[in-house]
Tab-separated table of C-alpha atoms in Angstrom:
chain	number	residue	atom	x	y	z
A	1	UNK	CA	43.037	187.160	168.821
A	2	UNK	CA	45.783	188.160	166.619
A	3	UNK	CA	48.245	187.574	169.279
A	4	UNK	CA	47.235	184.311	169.820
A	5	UNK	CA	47.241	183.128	166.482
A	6	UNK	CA	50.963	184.574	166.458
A	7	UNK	CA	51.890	182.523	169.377
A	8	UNK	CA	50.334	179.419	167.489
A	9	UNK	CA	52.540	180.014	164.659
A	10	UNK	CA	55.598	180.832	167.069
A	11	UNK	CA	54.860	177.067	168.133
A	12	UNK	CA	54.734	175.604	165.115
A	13	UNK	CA	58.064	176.937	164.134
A	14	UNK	CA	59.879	175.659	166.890
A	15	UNK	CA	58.656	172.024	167.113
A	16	UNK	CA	60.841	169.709	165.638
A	17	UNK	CA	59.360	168.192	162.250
A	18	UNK	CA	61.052	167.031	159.454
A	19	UNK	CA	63.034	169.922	157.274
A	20	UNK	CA	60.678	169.514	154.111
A	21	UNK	CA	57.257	169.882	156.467
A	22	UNK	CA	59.460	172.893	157.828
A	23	UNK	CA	60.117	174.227	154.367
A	24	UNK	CA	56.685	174.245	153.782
A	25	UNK	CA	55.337	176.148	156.786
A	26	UNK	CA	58.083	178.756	156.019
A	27	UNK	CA	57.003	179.243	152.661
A	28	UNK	CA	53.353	179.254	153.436
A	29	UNK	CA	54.137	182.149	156.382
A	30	UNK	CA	56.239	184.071	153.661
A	31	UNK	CA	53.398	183.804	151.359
A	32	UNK	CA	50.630	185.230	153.361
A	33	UNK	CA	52.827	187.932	154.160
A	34	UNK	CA	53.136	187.611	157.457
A	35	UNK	CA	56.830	186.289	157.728
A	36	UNK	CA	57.915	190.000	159.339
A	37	UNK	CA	56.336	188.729	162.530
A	38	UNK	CA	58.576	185.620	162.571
A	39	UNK	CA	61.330	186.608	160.591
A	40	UNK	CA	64.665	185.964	163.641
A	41	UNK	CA	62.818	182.873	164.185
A	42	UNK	CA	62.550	181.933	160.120
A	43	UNK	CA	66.383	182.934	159.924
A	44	UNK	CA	67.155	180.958	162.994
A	45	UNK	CA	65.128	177.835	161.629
A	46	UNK	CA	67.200	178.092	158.234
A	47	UNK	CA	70.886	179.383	159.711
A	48	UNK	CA	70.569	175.829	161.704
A	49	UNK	CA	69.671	173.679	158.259
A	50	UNK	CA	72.228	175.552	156.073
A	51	UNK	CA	74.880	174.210	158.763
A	52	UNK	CA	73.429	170.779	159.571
A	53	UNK	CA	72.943	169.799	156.156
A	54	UNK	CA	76.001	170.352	153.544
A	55	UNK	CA	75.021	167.347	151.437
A	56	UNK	CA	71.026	168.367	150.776
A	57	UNK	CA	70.751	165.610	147.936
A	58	UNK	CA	70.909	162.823	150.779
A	59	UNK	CA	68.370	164.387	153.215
A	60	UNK	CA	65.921	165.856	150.479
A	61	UNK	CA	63.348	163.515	148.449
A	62	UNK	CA	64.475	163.882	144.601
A	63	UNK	CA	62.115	165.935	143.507
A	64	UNK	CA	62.443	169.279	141.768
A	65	UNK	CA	59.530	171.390	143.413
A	66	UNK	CA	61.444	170.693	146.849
A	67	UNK	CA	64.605	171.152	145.616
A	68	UNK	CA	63.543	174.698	143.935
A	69	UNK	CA	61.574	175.506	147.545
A	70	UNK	CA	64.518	174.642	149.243
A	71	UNK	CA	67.093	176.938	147.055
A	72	UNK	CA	64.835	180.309	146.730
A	73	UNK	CA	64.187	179.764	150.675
A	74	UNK	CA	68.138	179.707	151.090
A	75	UNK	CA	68.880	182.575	148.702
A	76	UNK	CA	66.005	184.839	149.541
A	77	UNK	CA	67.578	184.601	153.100
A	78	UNK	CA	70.784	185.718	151.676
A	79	UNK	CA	72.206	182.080	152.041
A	80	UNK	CA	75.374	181.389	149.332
A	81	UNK	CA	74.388	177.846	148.425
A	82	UNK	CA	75.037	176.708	144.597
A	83	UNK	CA	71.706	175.371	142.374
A	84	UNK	CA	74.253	172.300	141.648
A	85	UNK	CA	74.193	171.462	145.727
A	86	UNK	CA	70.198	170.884	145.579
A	87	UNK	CA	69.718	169.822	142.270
A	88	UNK	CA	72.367	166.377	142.167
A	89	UNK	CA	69.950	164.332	142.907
């Protein structure tokens, strides 16, 4: 059963959804402490945002509980991205 519900969240990590609903899952896998299982494809997920999106304001809705998701994602994942990038909105 376990591995199933692994595989289920494998999925859901690599279909394409928006970045916030992304965010989101990542945080929510991280929370129930299970983000070890999934952590090259959690890196992988966030390496290829942190070098699609430079300019975060325009992509991101202005609001400062997904701006603060988005920036402790990034630097918990040992990303080098400045609070004034996410917060110029």
């Amino acid at each position: 059963r376990s591995e199933m519900l692994k595989e289920e969240v494998s999925r859901l990590l690599a279909i394409e959804k928006p970045m916030m609903e992304k965010f989101n899952l990542i945080d929510n896998i991280e929370r129930l402490g299970i983000s070890y299982h999934f952590g090259d494809k959690i890196e992988d997920q966030l390496q290829e945002y942190y070098d699609a999106y430079t300019n975060f304001e325009k992509h991101a809705e202005c609001d400062l509980s997904i701006a603060a998701l988005q920036f402790r994602l990034f630097r918990q994942h040992g990303f080098n991205i400045s609070c004034g990038t996410l917060l110029s909105c």
